[in-house]
Amino acid sequence: MNNFLETVSYIKKQVKDIPKIAIILGSGLGSLADEIENKITISYKDIPNFPISTVPGHKGELIFGTLNKVPLIAMNGRFHYYEGYDLKETTYPIRIFKLLGVETLILTNAAGGINLNFEKGDLMIIEDQLSFFAESVLRGPNLDEFGERFIDMSNVYTKEYIEILKPIMKRITGKCLTGVYAYMKGPTYETPAEIRALRVMGADAVGMSTVPEAVVARHSGIKCIGITCITNMAAGIYNEELSHEDVKNTALKVENNFKQVIKELVKEIG
Ligand code: HPA
């Protein structure tokens, strides 16, 4: 607990009023940070006990400010298991958010589309998640200060927020797609066989983040809402190779819609 408290005390010294909403910006979606006003930016490397992001295209800063006049904290750059952190480290910031008083977490990510009705560039509201192939981030002694040992996962993503988001999506993107996000550990993209298996299991999109963060958020009672940018169709669907370059390029193409959706969402829930 001491580590957590040291981190919180450092942040509270830099920021007087702590927002109740936090957002994690996924691969290629970091430019939302430019729209934040009245910013206080803290680099991860300056925050005691904070991990440091290693993925190209992920910046590594915590931004406090307002978006569409709504106070929020943005994590520009997140931590992934494939970078070599253990799962507890990847979700360290979520527990810090809890201790700072955050009540709502907006999770965003880039993912491969598994649902054959999806296209590259679509935005999907996350309705539920799958994570059969990874250990639970809550494995080990329970941190009773945050939540109970056994956690109900019936509503990882808050229904009320999903309903708020649907008409916003429709208005801005012309579509309202919802689906199940499947978590894979990475850093390899999946094989075509894995994608076929995930489809049979009910997945609509696949990515390498978000699930550990959502689990830790739910453990401590933070409400979640998730938006996925379908940056590519998953392996084997088209006869094309997957690359991080492509993922980033697609994310860039949809960033205006993405930003608009987030701005309206925070206005509604803020
Ligand atoms: N698979 C896993 N993670 C991803 C993908 C994918 O196809 N695209 C973007 N992130």
Short mmCIF file of C-alpha atoms and ligand atoms in Angstrom, two decimals:
data_model
loop_
_atom_site.label_atom_id
_atom_site.label_comp_id
_atom_site.label_asym_id
_atom_site.label_seq_id
_atom_site.Cartn_x
_atom_site.Cartn_y
_atom_site.Cartn_z
CA MET A 1 0.00 0.00 0.00
CA ASN A 2 2.91 2.34 0.69
CA ASN A 3 3.87 2.49 -2.97
CA PHE A 4 0.34 3.44 -3.94
CA LEU A 5 0.17 6.16 -1.30
CA GLU A 6 3.52 7.63 -2.33
CA THR A 7 2.29 7.86 -5.94
CA VAL A 8 -1.02 9.43 -4.93
CA SER A 9 0.63 11.96 -2.67
CA TYR A 10 2.99 13.03 -5.49
CA ILE A 11 0.08 13.51 -7.91
CA LYS A 12 -2.00 15.41 -5.36
CA LYS A 13 0.89 17.82 -4.88
CA GLN A 14 0.81 18.66 -8.61
CA VAL A 15 -2.96 18.74 -9.14
CA LYS A 16 -5.45 20.47 -6.86
CA ASP A 17 -8.80 19.24 -8.18
CA ILE A 18 -8.79 15.61 -9.25
CA PRO A 19 -11.35 14.69 -11.96
CA LYS A 20 -13.84 11.84 -11.52
CA ILE A 21 -13.38 10.51 -15.08
CA ALA A 22 -10.25 8.89 -16.48
CA ILE A 23 -9.58 7.82 -20.05
CA ILE A 24 -6.91 5.49 -21.38
CA LEU A 25 -5.87 6.35 -24.93
CA GLY A 26 -5.07 3.34 -27.11
CA SER A 27 -2.58 2.90 -29.95
CA GLY A 28 -2.78 5.77 -32.43
CA LEU A 29 -5.55 7.47 -30.44
CA GLY A 30 -3.28 9.68 -28.37
CA SER A 31 -4.01 12.87 -30.29
CA LEU A 32 -7.13 13.35 -28.19
CA ALA A 33 -4.63 14.71 -25.68
CA ASP A 34 -4.22 17.81 -27.90
CA GLU A 35 -7.86 18.70 -27.33
CA ILE A 36 -7.54 18.77 -23.57
CA GLU A 37 -7.58 22.29 -22.11
CA ASN A 38 -6.14 23.74 -18.91
CA LYS A 39 -3.63 20.95 -18.92
CA ILE A 40 -1.29 19.75 -16.24
CA THR A 41 0.93 17.09 -17.80
CA ILE A 42 3.03 14.73 -15.75
CA SER A 43 5.47 12.38 -17.42
CA TYR A 44 5.25 8.77 -16.19
CA LYS A 45 8.95 8.80 -15.52
CA ASP A 46 8.51 11.56 -12.95
CA ILE A 47 5.78 9.77 -11.00
CA PRO A 48 7.12 7.64 -8.16
CA ASN A 49 6.48 3.90 -8.68
CA PHE A 50 4.79 4.40 -12.06
CA PRO A 51 5.76 2.02 -14.87
CA ILE A 52 7.14 3.53 -18.10
CA SER A 53 5.56 2.86 -21.51
CA THR A 54 7.80 1.25 -24.14
CA VAL A 55 5.56 0.93 -27.22
CA PRO A 56 6.31 3.14 -30.23
CA GLY A 57 3.39 5.57 -30.65
CA HIS A 58 2.60 5.55 -26.92
CA LYS A 59 3.69 8.73 -25.20
CA GLY A 60 3.86 8.06 -21.50
CA GLU A 61 2.15 10.94 -19.78
CA LEU A 62 -0.70 11.57 -17.44
CA ILE A 63 -2.73 14.62 -18.40
CA PHE A 64 -5.13 16.44 -16.09
CA GLY A 65 -7.46 18.97 -17.69
CA THR A 66 -10.85 19.51 -19.29
CA LEU A 67 -12.33 18.04 -22.45
CA ASN A 68 -15.48 19.71 -23.74
CA LYS A 69 -15.41 21.55 -20.37
CA VAL A 70 -15.53 18.27 -18.45
CA PRO A 71 -12.62 17.58 -16.06
CA LEU A 72 -10.78 14.37 -16.82
CA ILE A 73 -7.49 12.51 -16.50
CA ALA A 74 -6.03 11.06 -19.67
CA MET A 75 -3.44 8.31 -19.75
CA ASN A 76 -1.54 8.90 -22.96
CA GLY A 77 0.22 5.57 -23.28
CA ARG A 78 -0.69 2.39 -21.42
CA PHE A 79 1.18 -0.65 -20.17
CA HIS A 80 0.89 -4.06 -21.81
CA TYR A 81 1.77 -7.49 -20.52
CA TYR A 82 3.81 -8.16 -23.66
CA GLU A 83 6.20 -5.35 -22.75
CA GLY A 84 7.45 -7.54 -19.92
CA TYR A 85 5.64 -6.00 -16.96
CA ASP A 86 3.78 -8.34 -14.73
CA LEU A 87 0.04 -7.84 -14.89
CA LYS A 88 -0.06 -5.97 -11.58
CA GLU A 89 2.28 -3.34 -12.98
CA THR A 90 0.20 -2.94 -16.14
CA THR A 91 -2.82 -2.03 -14.03
CA TYR A 92 -1.03 0.04 -11.38
CA PRO A 93 -2.50 3.33 -12.70
CA ILE A 94 -6.07 2.04 -12.31
CA ARG A 95 -5.55 1.54 -8.59
CA ILE A 96 -4.02 5.00 -8.40
CA PHE A 97 -7.13 6.37 -10.12
CA LYS A 98 -9.28 4.65 -7.52
CA LEU A 99 -7.31 6.19 -4.66
CA LEU A 100 -7.55 9.60 -6.36
CA GLY A 101 -11.35 9.28 -6.40
CA VAL A 102 -11.98 8.38 -10.06
CA GLU A 103 -15.43 6.86 -10.56
CA THR A 104 -15.56 6.22 -14.32
CA LEU A 105 -12.94 4.77 -16.63
CA ILE A 106 -13.15 5.14 -20.40
CA LEU A 107 -11.05 2.44 -22.07
CA THR A 108 -10.04 2.83 -25.70
CA ASN A 109 -7.99 0.52 -27.85
CA ALA A 110 -7.03 -0.57 -31.32
CA ALA A 111 -8.10 -4.09 -32.25
CA GLY A 112 -8.49 -6.52 -35.08
CA GLY A 113 -12.02 -7.11 -36.37
CA ILE A 114 -13.27 -10.70 -36.10
CA ASN A 115 -16.94 -10.06 -36.86
CA LEU A 116 -17.22 -10.32 -40.64
CA ASN A 117 -19.73 -7.46 -40.73
CA PHE A 118 -17.05 -5.08 -39.46
CA GLU A 119 -14.69 -3.05 -41.62
CA LYS A 120 -11.34 -1.46 -41.03
CA GLY A 121 -11.92 1.97 -39.47
CA ASP A 122 -15.12 1.04 -37.61
CA LEU A 123 -15.62 2.00 -33.98
CA MET A 124 -17.15 -0.65 -31.72
CA ILE A 125 -18.73 -0.20 -28.30
CA ILE A 126 -17.42 -2.95 -26.02
CA GLU A 127 -20.34 -4.84 -24.52
CA ASP A 128 -18.41 -7.63 -22.87
CA GLN A 129 -15.01 -9.29 -22.88
CA LEU A 130 -13.30 -12.67 -23.22
CA SER A 131 -9.96 -13.59 -21.66
CA PHE A 132 -9.53 -17.34 -21.62
CA PHE A 133 -5.87 -17.36 -22.49
CA ALA A 134 -4.37 -15.14 -19.86
CA GLU A 135 -3.93 -15.38 -16.12
CA SER A 136 -6.16 -13.12 -14.06
CA VAL A 137 -4.66 -9.82 -13.05
CA LEU A 138 -6.25 -10.41 -9.64
CA ARG A 139 -4.32 -13.65 -9.04
CA GLY A 140 -2.46 -13.64 -5.71
CA PRO A 141 -3.32 -12.21 -2.30
CA ASN A 142 -6.43 -10.07 -2.57
CA LEU A 143 -5.94 -6.35 -2.01
CA ASP A 144 -8.82 -5.94 0.44
CA GLU A 145 -8.36 -2.16 0.48
CA PHE A 146 -9.65 -2.11 -3.10
CA GLY A 147 -12.24 -4.85 -3.35
CA GLU A 148 -13.38 -8.35 -2.51
CA ARG A 149 -11.81 -11.66 -3.49
CA PHE A 150 -14.54 -12.85 -5.84
CA ILE A 151 -15.91 -10.31 -8.25
CA ASP A 152 -19.13 -10.40 -10.24
CA MET A 153 -18.37 -9.86 -13.91
CA SER A 154 -21.94 -9.72 -15.26
CA ASN A 155 -21.66 -6.02 -16.06
CA VAL A 156 -18.02 -5.15 -16.67
CA TYR A 157 -19.13 -2.38 -19.02
CA THR A 158 -21.86 -0.22 -17.50
CA LYS A 159 -25.12 -0.67 -19.40
CA GLU A 160 -26.25 2.87 -18.75
CA TYR A 161 -23.11 4.23 -20.43
CA ILE A 162 -23.49 1.85 -23.37
CA GLU A 163 -26.99 3.22 -23.93
CA ILE A 164 -25.68 6.79 -23.75
CA LEU A 165 -22.95 5.96 -26.25
CA LYS A 166 -25.11 4.24 -28.88
CA PRO A 167 -26.88 7.33 -30.29
CA ILE A 168 -23.61 9.30 -30.14
CA MET A 169 -21.90 6.66 -32.27
CA LYS A 170 -24.76 6.57 -34.72
CA ARG A 171 -24.80 10.35 -35.06
CA ILE A 172 -21.06 10.74 -35.54
CA THR A 173 -20.01 7.61 -37.44
CA GLY A 174 -23.31 6.68 -39.08
CA LYS A 175 -23.07 3.24 -37.44
CA CYS A 176 -23.69 1.80 -34.03
CA LEU A 177 -21.60 -1.34 -33.60
CA THR A 178 -21.38 -3.26 -30.36
CA GLY A 179 -19.47 -6.41 -29.59
CA VAL A 180 -17.27 -8.62 -27.47
CA TYR A 181 -13.58 -7.79 -27.12
CA ALA A 182 -11.23 -10.77 -26.78
CA TYR A 183 -7.94 -10.29 -24.99
CA MET A 184 -4.81 -12.01 -26.26
CA LYS A 185 -1.43 -11.58 -24.60
CA GLY A 186 0.53 -10.66 -27.73
CA PRO A 187 2.93 -9.36 -28.90
CA THR A 188 2.35 -11.59 -31.92
CA TYR A 189 -0.85 -10.94 -33.79
CA GLU A 190 -3.06 -14.01 -33.76
CA THR A 191 -2.92 -16.88 -36.23
CA PRO A 192 -5.87 -17.39 -38.61
CA ALA A 193 -6.74 -20.55 -36.62
CA GLU A 194 -6.86 -18.55 -33.38
CA ILE A 195 -9.14 -16.01 -35.03
CA ARG A 196 -11.52 -18.74 -36.24
CA ALA A 197 -11.55 -20.20 -32.72
CA LEU A 198 -12.22 -16.78 -31.16
CA ARG A 199 -15.08 -16.21 -33.59
CA VAL A 200 -16.71 -19.49 -32.58
CA MET A 201 -16.34 -18.45 -28.94
CA GLY A 202 -18.24 -15.24 -29.55
CA ALA A 203 -15.55 -12.59 -30.05
CA ASP A 204 -16.12 -9.64 -32.38
CA ALA A 205 -12.72 -7.98 -31.97
CA VAL A 206 -9.31 -8.94 -30.62
CA GLY A 207 -6.58 -6.93 -28.96
CA MET A 208 -3.75 -6.95 -26.43
CA SER A 209 -4.98 -4.54 -23.77
CA THR A 210 -8.02 -3.28 -21.88
CA VAL A 211 -9.16 -6.51 -20.18
CA PRO A 212 -6.67 -6.42 -17.27
CA GLU A 213 -7.51 -2.73 -16.74
CA ALA A 214 -11.25 -3.39 -16.81
CA VAL A 215 -10.90 -6.26 -14.33
CA VAL A 216 -8.94 -4.13 -11.87
CA ALA A 217 -11.39 -1.26 -12.32
CA ARG A 218 -14.34 -3.56 -11.58
CA HIS A 219 -12.53 -5.03 -8.58
CA SER A 220 -12.45 -1.59 -6.99
CA GLY A 221 -15.91 -0.52 -8.13
CA ILE A 222 -14.92 1.86 -10.93
CA LYS A 223 -17.49 1.94 -13.76
CA CYS A 224 -16.16 1.15 -17.24
CA ILE A 225 -17.03 2.05 -20.78
CA GLY A 226 -14.97 0.81 -23.71
CA ILE A 227 -14.51 1.85 -27.33
CA THR A 228 -12.53 -0.17 -29.83
CA CYS A 229 -11.14 1.13 -33.09
CA ILE A 230 -11.10 -1.70 -35.62
CA THR A 231 -7.73 -0.86 -37.15
CA ASN A 232 -7.55 -3.99 -39.31
CA MET A 233 -9.51 -7.13 -39.98
CA ALA A 234 -7.97 -9.93 -37.91
CA ALA A 235 -5.49 -12.48 -39.30
CA GLY A 236 -6.65 -14.73 -42.10
CA ILE A 237 -9.76 -12.75 -43.04
CA TYR A 238 -8.10 -10.97 -45.93
CA ASN A 239 -5.02 -12.03 -47.76
CA GLU A 240 -2.85 -9.36 -46.17
CA GLU A 241 -0.16 -9.16 -43.53
CA LEU A 242 -0.84 -7.31 -40.30
CA SER A 243 1.51 -4.56 -39.22
CA HIS A 244 1.73 -2.01 -36.42
CA GLU A 245 2.22 0.65 -39.11
CA ASP A 246 -1.19 -0.19 -40.59
CA VAL A 247 -2.79 -0.24 -37.16
CA LYS A 248 -1.47 3.26 -36.46
CA ASN A 249 -2.45 4.57 -39.91
CA THR A 250 -6.05 3.40 -39.62
CA ALA A 251 -6.31 4.84 -36.12
CA LEU A 252 -5.08 8.17 -37.54
CA LYS A 253 -7.75 8.10 -40.24
CA VAL A 254 -10.58 7.73 -37.77
CA GLU A 255 -9.20 9.99 -35.09
CA ASN A 256 -11.57 12.86 -35.84
CA ASN A 257 -14.64 10.68 -35.40
CA PHE A 258 -13.07 9.06 -32.39
CA LYS A 259 -12.35 12.40 -30.72
CA GLN A 260 -15.85 13.66 -31.44
CA VAL A 261 -17.40 10.53 -29.92
CA ILE A 262 -15.31 10.85 -26.76
CA LYS A 263 -16.06 14.55 -26.42
CA GLU A 264 -19.79 13.94 -26.58
CA LEU A 265 -19.58 10.96 -24.29
CA VAL A 266 -17.80 12.88 -21.52
CA LYS A 267 -20.28 15.72 -21.87
CA GLU A 268 -23.13 13.25 -21.25
CA ILE A 269 -21.56 11.39 -18.36
CA GLY A 270 -19.57 14.29 -16.85
N1 HPA B 1 -4.80 -8.42 -33.02
C1 HPA B 1 -4.41 -8.07 -31.78
N2 HPA B 1 -4.23 -6.81 -31.41
C2 HPA B 1 -4.44 -5.85 -32.33
C3 HPA B 1 -4.85 -6.14 -33.65
C4 HPA B 1 -5.04 -7.52 -34.01
O1 HPA B 1 -5.39 -7.87 -35.15
N3 HPA B 1 -4.98 -4.96 -34.30
C5 HPA B 1 -4.67 -3.99 -33.41
N4 HPA B 1 -4.34 -4.52 -32.23
#
